[in-house]
Amino acid sequence: MSWPTCRLDEVAEVRLGRQRSPGNHSGAQMRPYLRAANVTWQGLALDDVKSMNFTDSEMATYRLERGDLLLSEASGSPTEVGKPALWNGEISDCAFQNTLLRIRPRNQEPRFLLHFFRFMALSGRFMPEARGVGINHLGRARLAGWIVPIPELPEQRRIVEIIEDHFSRLD
């Protein structure tokens, strides 16, 4: 079976998070944000969420919404670059830092893309695209141009059900 493919930025918004700077360590609008340390192979670790000052206009850009995917943008370990997790709205009014890339699907099943990107990361497919010495960076532009399969939405959901059924048996 052959599915159509396209660039990721044709079916999703791809954005790098906000840079952390000393001027944002305090302020009148401190808000929770996620960083690379919050993304694990088991999903999101939300026991140590930091805060930084985000204005309302910055939150319009960096606020996380249910169904957003977060990918680790960089790591000193080649096997960690591109590690994905799915945001399910666990913390209200939460943003993300520039150690993460946010993928906001337009009309795709977020869990399908989660499993696709998990496969890409675990199989080392991101490494040839990562740049840097010591710290490997995936980068927003490279991820935006990533070619993704786009089966019909019902097929995406069927694939997710099968994968998650198998995972539940492994647990």
Coordinates of C-alpha atoms in Angstrom, one line a residue, residues 31-35 37-39 44-52 54 64 87 90-96:
R31 CA 3.5 30.8 33.5
P32 CA 4.4 27.1 33.4
Y33 CA 6.4 25.9 30.4
L34 CA 7.8 22.6 29.2
R35 CA 11.4 21.9 28.3
A37 CA 13.6 17.4 30.4
N38 CA 9.8 17.0 30.5
V39 CA 9.8 14.8 27.3
L44 CA 5.5 13.8 29.5
A45 CA 7.1 14.0 32.9
L46 CA 5.2 16.8 34.6
D47 CA 6.6 16.5 38.2
D48 CA 9.2 19.3 37.6
V49 CA 7.6 22.0 35.5
K50 CA 9.4 25.4 35.6
S51 CA 7.8 28.9 35.2
M52 CA 8.9 31.9 33.3
F54 CA 5.2 35.1 29.2
L64 CA 0.2 24.5 24.2
W87 CA 0.3 17.2 24.9
E90 CA -2.5 18.4 31.5
I91 CA -1.6 21.9 32.8
S92 CA -3.7 25.0 31.9
D93 CA -2.1 28.0 30.2
C94 CA 1.2 26.1 29.7
A95 CA 3.9 27.1 27.1
F96 CA 7.1 25.6 25.8

